[in-house]
GROMACS .gro file of N, CA, C and O in nm:
model
  296
    1MET      N    1   3.135 -20.226  -0.395
    1MET     CA    2   3.183 -20.177  -0.521
    1MET      C    3   3.330 -20.215  -0.533
    1MET      O    4   3.406 -20.205  -0.438
    2VAL      N    5   3.369 -20.256  -0.654
    2VAL     CA    6   3.508 -20.291  -0.680
    2VAL      C    7   3.550 -20.225  -0.811
    2VAL      O    8   3.468 -20.202  -0.901
    3ARG      N    9   3.680 -20.196  -0.820
    3ARG     CA   10   3.735 -20.141  -0.944
    3ARG      C   11   3.877 -20.191  -0.958
    3ARG      O   12   3.953 -20.187  -0.862
    4TRP      N   13   3.911 -20.237  -1.078
    4TRP     CA   14   4.045 -20.287  -1.105
    4TRP      C   15   4.095 -20.218  -1.231
    4TRP      O   16   4.048 -20.245  -1.341
    5GLN      N   17   4.190 -20.127  -1.214
    5GLN     CA   18   4.250 -20.057  -1.328
    5GLN      C   19   4.361 -20.142  -1.387
    5GLN      O   20   4.434 -20.210  -1.314
    6ASP      N   21   4.375 -20.138  -1.519
    6ASP     CA   22   4.475 -20.215  -1.591
    6ASP      C   23   4.466 -20.365  -1.558
    6ASP      O   24   4.564 -20.429  -1.525
    7ALA      N   25   4.345 -20.416  -1.564
    7ALA     CA   26   4.319 -20.557  -1.534
    7ALA      C   27   4.373 -20.645  -1.645
    7ALA      O   28   4.333 -20.632  -1.760
    8TRP      N   29   4.465 -20.731  -1.614
    8TRP     CA   30   4.531 -20.824  -1.705
    8TRP      C   31   4.615 -20.755  -1.812
    8TRP      O   32   4.722 -20.799  -1.844
    9ILE      N   33   4.560 -20.648  -1.873
    9ILE     CA   34   4.635 -20.573  -1.973
    9ILE      C   35   4.621 -20.424  -1.945
    9ILE      O   36   4.523 -20.381  -1.884
   10GLN      N   37   4.718 -20.346  -1.990
   10GLN     CA   38   4.710 -20.202  -1.969
   10GLN      C   39   4.589 -20.144  -2.042
   10GLN      O   40   4.552 -20.188  -2.150
   11ARG      N   41   4.528 -20.044  -1.980
   11ARG     CA   42   4.414 -19.969  -2.031
   11ARG      C   43   4.280 -20.042  -2.023
   11ARG      O   44   4.180 -19.991  -2.069
   12LEU      N   45   4.277 -20.161  -1.969
   12LEU     CA   46   4.150 -20.232  -1.949
   12LEU      C   47   4.110 -20.218  -1.803
   12LEU      O   48   4.182 -20.260  -1.713
   13ASP      N   49   3.996 -20.155  -1.780
   13ASP     CA   50   3.945 -20.136  -1.643
   13ASP      C   51   3.819 -20.220  -1.625
   13ASP      O   52   3.732 -20.222  -1.711
   14LEU      N   53   3.811 -20.287  -1.511
   14LEU     CA   54   3.693 -20.365  -1.474
   14LEU      C   55   3.635 -20.302  -1.348
   14LEU      O   56   3.708 -20.263  -1.257
   15SER      N   57   3.502 -20.292  -1.343
   15SER     CA   58   3.437 -20.238  -1.224
   15SER      C   59   3.300 -20.300  -1.208
   15SER      O   60   3.244 -20.357  -1.303
   16GLY      N   61   3.247 -20.290  -1.088
   16GLY     CA   62   3.114 -20.344  -1.063
   16GLY      C   63   3.068 -20.313  -0.922
   16GLY      O   64   3.146 -20.271  -0.837
   17PHE      N   65   2.940 -20.333  -0.901
   17PHE     CA   66   2.883 -20.319  -0.766
   17PHE      C   67   2.760 -20.406  -0.754
   17PHE      O   68   2.701 -20.448  -0.854
   18VAL      N   69   2.722 -20.431  -0.630
   18VAL     CA   70   2.601 -20.506  -0.599
   18VAL      C   71   2.524 -20.425  -0.495
   18VAL      O   72   2.582 -20.381  -0.395
   19ARG      N   73   2.396 -20.403  -0.522
   19ARG     CA   74   2.307 -20.341  -0.424
   19ARG      C   75   2.208 -20.448  -0.380
   19ARG      O   76   2.138 -20.507  -0.462
   20LEU      N   77   2.202 -20.471  -0.252
   20LEU     CA   78   2.118 -20.577  -0.197
   20LEU      C   79   2.014 -20.514  -0.105
   20LEU      O   80   2.048 -20.437  -0.015
   21ASN      N   81   1.888 -20.545  -0.129
   21ASN     CA   82   1.780 -20.502  -0.042
   21ASN      C   83   1.758 -20.614   0.058
   21ASN      O   84   1.707 -20.721   0.024
   22LEU      N   85   1.799 -20.591   0.182
   22LEU     CA   86   1.788 -20.696   0.284
   22LEU      C   87   1.644 -20.724   0.325
   22LEU      O   88   1.613 -20.833   0.370
   23ALA      N   89   1.556 -20.626   0.308
   23ALA     CA   90   1.416 -20.645   0.348
   23ALA      C   91   1.343 -20.742   0.255
   23ALA      O   92   1.268 -20.828   0.302
   24ASP      N   93   1.365 -20.729   0.125
   24ASP     CA   94   1.291 -20.816   0.031
   24ASP      C   95   1.382 -20.915  -0.044
   24ASP      O   96   1.336 -20.989  -0.128
   25ARG      N   97   1.511 -20.911  -0.016
   25ARG     CA   98   1.610 -21.004  -0.073
   25ARG      C   99   1.626 -20.992  -0.224
   25ARG      O  100   1.658 -21.088  -0.293
   26SER      N  101   1.601 -20.874  -0.277
   26SER     CA  102   1.626 -20.851  -0.419
   26SER      C  103   1.763 -20.785  -0.434
   26SER      O  104   1.820 -20.735  -0.337
   27ARG      N  105   1.818 -20.789  -0.556
   27ARG     CA  106   1.949 -20.729  -0.576
   27ARG      C  107   1.966 -20.676  -0.717
   27ARG      O  108   1.903 -20.723  -0.811
   28LEU      N  109   2.052 -20.576  -0.728
   28LEU     CA  110   2.092 -20.517  -0.854
   28LEU      C  111   2.243 -20.535  -0.864
   28LEU      O  112   2.316 -20.499  -0.771
   29THR      N  113   2.287 -20.593  -0.973
   29THR     CA  114   2.431 -20.612  -0.997
   29THR      C  115   2.467 -20.538  -1.124
   29THR      O  116   2.394 -20.546  -1.224
   30TRP      N  117   2.578 -20.467  -1.123
   30TRP     CA  118   2.624 -20.392  -1.240
   30TRP      C  119   2.771 -20.421  -1.261
   30TRP      O  120   2.851 -20.412  -1.168
   31LEU      N  121   2.808 -20.459  -1.384
   31LEU     CA  122   2.946 -20.491  -1.420
   31LEU      C  123   2.985 -20.412  -1.544
   31LEU      O  124   2.903 -20.392  -1.633
   32GLU      N  125   3.110 -20.370  -1.550
   32GLU     CA  126   3.158 -20.294  -1.665
   32GLU      C  127   3.301 -20.334  -1.698
   32GLU      O  128   3.384 -20.349  -1.610
   33ALA      N  129   3.328 -20.351  -1.827
   33ALA     CA  130   3.464 -20.364  -1.881
   33ALA      C  131   3.484 -20.245  -1.974
   33ALA      O  132   3.404 -20.221  -2.062
   34ARG      N  133   3.592 -20.169  -1.949
   34ARG     CA  134   3.617 -20.047  -2.027
   34ARG      C  135   3.761 -20.049  -2.075
   34ARG      O  136   3.853 -20.068  -1.996
   35TYR      N  137   3.776 -20.028  -2.206
   35TYR     CA  138   3.911 -20.017  -2.263
   35TYR      C  139   3.933 -19.872  -2.305
   35TYR      O  140   3.848 -19.812  -2.371
   36ARG      N  141   4.046 -19.817  -2.264
   36ARG     CA  142   4.078 -19.676  -2.290
   36ARG      C  143   4.182 -19.666  -2.401
   36ARG      O  144   4.300 -19.698  -2.379
   37PHE      N  145   4.140 -19.625  -2.519
   37PHE     CA  146   4.233 -19.593  -2.627
   37PHE      C  147   4.285 -19.452  -2.603
   37PHE      O  148   4.246 -19.387  -2.506
   38ALA      N  149   4.370 -19.400  -2.690
   38ALA     CA  150   4.428 -19.267  -2.670
   38ALA      C  151   4.321 -19.159  -2.658
   38ALA      O  152   4.325 -19.075  -2.569
   39ARG      N  153   4.221 -19.158  -2.747
   39ARG     CA  154   4.117 -19.055  -2.745
   39ARG      C  155   3.975 -19.112  -2.741
   39ARG      O  156   3.879 -19.040  -2.757
   40THR      N  157   3.963 -19.242  -2.721
   40THR     CA  158   3.832 -19.306  -2.724
   40THR      C  159   3.824 -19.412  -2.613
   40THR      O  160   3.919 -19.484  -2.589
   41ASP      N  161   3.710 -19.417  -2.546
   41ASP     CA  162   3.680 -19.523  -2.450
   41ASP      C  163   3.570 -19.611  -2.509
   41ASP      O  164   3.474 -19.561  -2.566
   42VAL      N  165   3.585 -19.742  -2.492
   42VAL     CA  166   3.482 -19.837  -2.533
   42VAL      C  167   3.447 -19.919  -2.408
   42VAL      O  168   3.536 -19.974  -2.344
   43ALA      N  169   3.318 -19.924  -2.375
   43ALA     CA  170   3.275 -19.993  -2.254
   43ALA      C  171   3.159 -20.087  -2.283
   43ALA      O  172   3.071 -20.055  -2.364
   44LEU      N  173   3.162 -20.201  -2.219
   44LEU     CA  174   3.051 -20.296  -2.222
   44LEU      C  175   2.998 -20.304  -2.079
   44LEU      O  176   3.075 -20.334  -1.986
   45GLN      N  177   2.869 -20.275  -2.062
   45GLN     CA  178   2.808 -20.277  -1.930
   45GLN      C  179   2.699 -20.383  -1.925
   45GLN      O  180   2.628 -20.404  -2.024
   46TRP      N  181   2.686 -20.448  -1.809
   46TRP     CA  182   2.586 -20.550  -1.789
   46TRP      C  183   2.518 -20.524  -1.654
   46TRP      O  184   2.585 -20.513  -1.551
   47GLN      N  185   2.387 -20.512  -1.656
   47GLN     CA  186   2.310 -20.493  -1.533
   47GLN      C  187   2.216 -20.611  -1.516
   47GLN      O  188   2.145 -20.649  -1.608
   48ILE      N  189   2.215 -20.668  -1.396
   48ILE     CA  190   2.129 -20.782  -1.364
   48ILE      C  191   2.040 -20.743  -1.247
   48ILE      O  192   2.090 -20.700  -1.143
   49ASN      N  193   1.908 -20.756  -1.266
   49ASN     CA  194   1.811 -20.727  -1.161
   49ASN      C  195   1.748 -20.860  -1.120
   49ASN      O  196   1.696 -20.932  -1.204
   50ALA      N  197   1.755 -20.892  -0.990
   50ALA     CA  198   1.708 -21.022  -0.945
   50ALA      C  199   1.615 -21.006  -0.825
   50ALA      O  200   1.637 -20.920  -0.740
   51GLY      N  201   1.515 -21.090  -0.821
   51GLY     CA  202   1.420 -21.092  -0.710
   51GLY      C  203   1.281 -21.122  -0.761
   51GLY      O  204   1.255 -21.123  -0.881
   52ALA      N  205   1.192 -21.145  -0.668
   52ALA     CA  206   1.051 -21.171  -0.704
   52ALA      C  207   0.991 -21.044  -0.766
   52ALA      O  208   1.041 -20.934  -0.744
   53SER      N  209   0.886 -21.061  -0.842
   53SER     CA  210   0.827 -20.947  -0.914
   53SER      C  211   0.768 -20.840  -0.820
   53SER      O  212   0.743 -20.728  -0.862
   54SER      N  213   0.750 -20.872  -0.695
   54SER     CA  214   0.697 -20.775  -0.599
   54SER      C  215   0.808 -20.703  -0.520
   54SER      O  216   0.778 -20.627  -0.429
   55THR      N  217   0.935 -20.726  -0.556
   55THR     CA  218   1.047 -20.667  -0.482
   55THR      C  219   1.102 -20.544  -0.553
   55THR      O  220   1.068 -20.517  -0.669
   56GLU      N  221   1.187 -20.469  -0.482
   56GLU     CA  222   1.241 -20.344  -0.537
   56GLU      C  223   1.313 -20.365  -0.670
   56GLU      O  224   1.285 -20.297  -0.768
   57TYR      N  225   1.406 -20.458  -0.676
   57TYR     CA  226   1.482 -20.479  -0.800
   57TYR      C  227   1.419 -20.583  -0.892
   57TYR      O  228   1.437 -20.579  -1.013
   58GLY      N  229   1.341 -20.674  -0.838
   58GLY     CA  230   1.271 -20.771  -0.921
   58GLY      C  231   1.157 -20.709  -1.000
   58GLY      O  232   1.115 -20.762  -1.103
   59ALA      N  233   1.106 -20.594  -0.957
   59ALA     CA  234   0.996 -20.528  -1.025
   59ALA      C  235   1.042 -20.446  -1.145
   59ALA      O  236   0.959 -20.398  -1.222
   60LEU      N  237   1.173 -20.428  -1.162
   60LEU     CA  238   1.222 -20.352  -1.277
   60LEU      C  239   1.188 -20.426  -1.407
   60LEU      O  240   1.184 -20.549  -1.410
   61PRO      N  241   1.162 -20.353  -1.516
   61PRO     CA  242   1.112 -20.416  -1.638
   61PRO      C  243   1.208 -20.516  -1.703
   61PRO      O  244   1.164 -20.611  -1.766
   62GLN      N  245   1.339 -20.497  -1.691
   62GLN     CA  246   1.435 -20.590  -1.751
   62GLN      C  247   1.511 -20.664  -1.641
   62GLN      O  248   1.554 -20.603  -1.544
   63SER      N  249   1.531 -20.793  -1.660
   63SER     CA  250   1.614 -20.867  -1.563
   63SER      C  251   1.760 -20.860  -1.604
   63SER      O  252   1.848 -20.869  -1.519
   64ASN      N  253   1.788 -20.844  -1.733
   64ASN     CA  254   1.924 -20.829  -1.784
   64ASN      C  255   1.927 -20.714  -1.883
   64ASN      O  256   1.838 -20.702  -1.968
   65LEU      N  257   2.030 -20.632  -1.874
   65LEU     CA  258   2.043 -20.519  -1.964
   65LEU      C  259   2.189 -20.506  -2.004
   65LEU      O  260   2.276 -20.503  -1.918
   66PHE      N  261   2.215 -20.502  -2.134
   66PHE     CA  262   2.351 -20.485  -2.186
   66PHE      C  263   2.359 -20.351  -2.258
   66PHE      O  264   2.263 -20.310  -2.324
   67GLN      N  265   2.474 -20.285  -2.245
   67GLN     CA  266   2.498 -20.159  -2.316
   67GLN      C  267   2.641 -20.158  -2.368
   67GLN      O  268   2.732 -20.198  -2.296
   68LEU      N  269   2.655 -20.113  -2.489
   68LEU     CA  270   2.788 -20.089  -2.546
   68LEU      C  271   2.800 -19.939  -2.565
   68LEU      O  272   2.716 -19.877  -2.631
   69LEU      N  273   2.902 -19.879  -2.505
   69LEU     CA  274   2.920 -19.734  -2.510
   69LEU      C  275   3.054 -19.701  -2.575
   69LEU      O  276   3.153 -19.769  -2.550
   70VAL      N  277   3.052 -19.597  -2.656
   70VAL     CA  278   3.174 -19.546  -2.717
   70VAL      C  279   3.178 -19.397  -2.687
   70VAL      O  280   3.083 -19.324  -2.715
   71LYS      N  281   3.288 -19.352  -2.628
   71LYS     CA  282   3.305 -19.210  -2.596
   71LYS      C  283   3.434 -19.164  -2.661
   71LYS      O  284   3.541 -19.220  -2.638
   72HIS      N  285   3.422 -19.063  -2.747
   72HIS     CA  286   3.539 -19.009  -2.817
   72HIS      C  287   3.567 -18.868  -2.769
   72HIS      O  288   3.476 -18.785  -2.762
   73TYR      N  289   3.689 -18.840  -2.734
   73TYR     CA  290   3.729 -18.710  -2.684
   73TYR      C  291   3.793 -18.630  -2.797
   73TYR      O  292   3.883 -18.679  -2.864
   74LEU      N  293   3.747 -18.507  -2.816
   74LEU     CA  294   3.800 -18.422  -2.921
   74LEU      C  295   3.919 -18.344  -2.872
   74LEU      O  296   3.945 -18.321  -2.763
   0.00000   0.00000   0.00000
């Protein structure tokens, strides 16, 4: 897992991790870019599942998944 706060510009955070199944050689990768405004966070997340269809992460229904999240603090 890695995390970089204020990456290139202030308030931009980058993070990610990789989970590797050594037994079946499948992997799950997750990446996120998050920008923090004064009262709102906006994040783009990307999840990649790789491996043969009979493996732990290759058997997941999506091989790529994108999410855009907005969180507003009152």
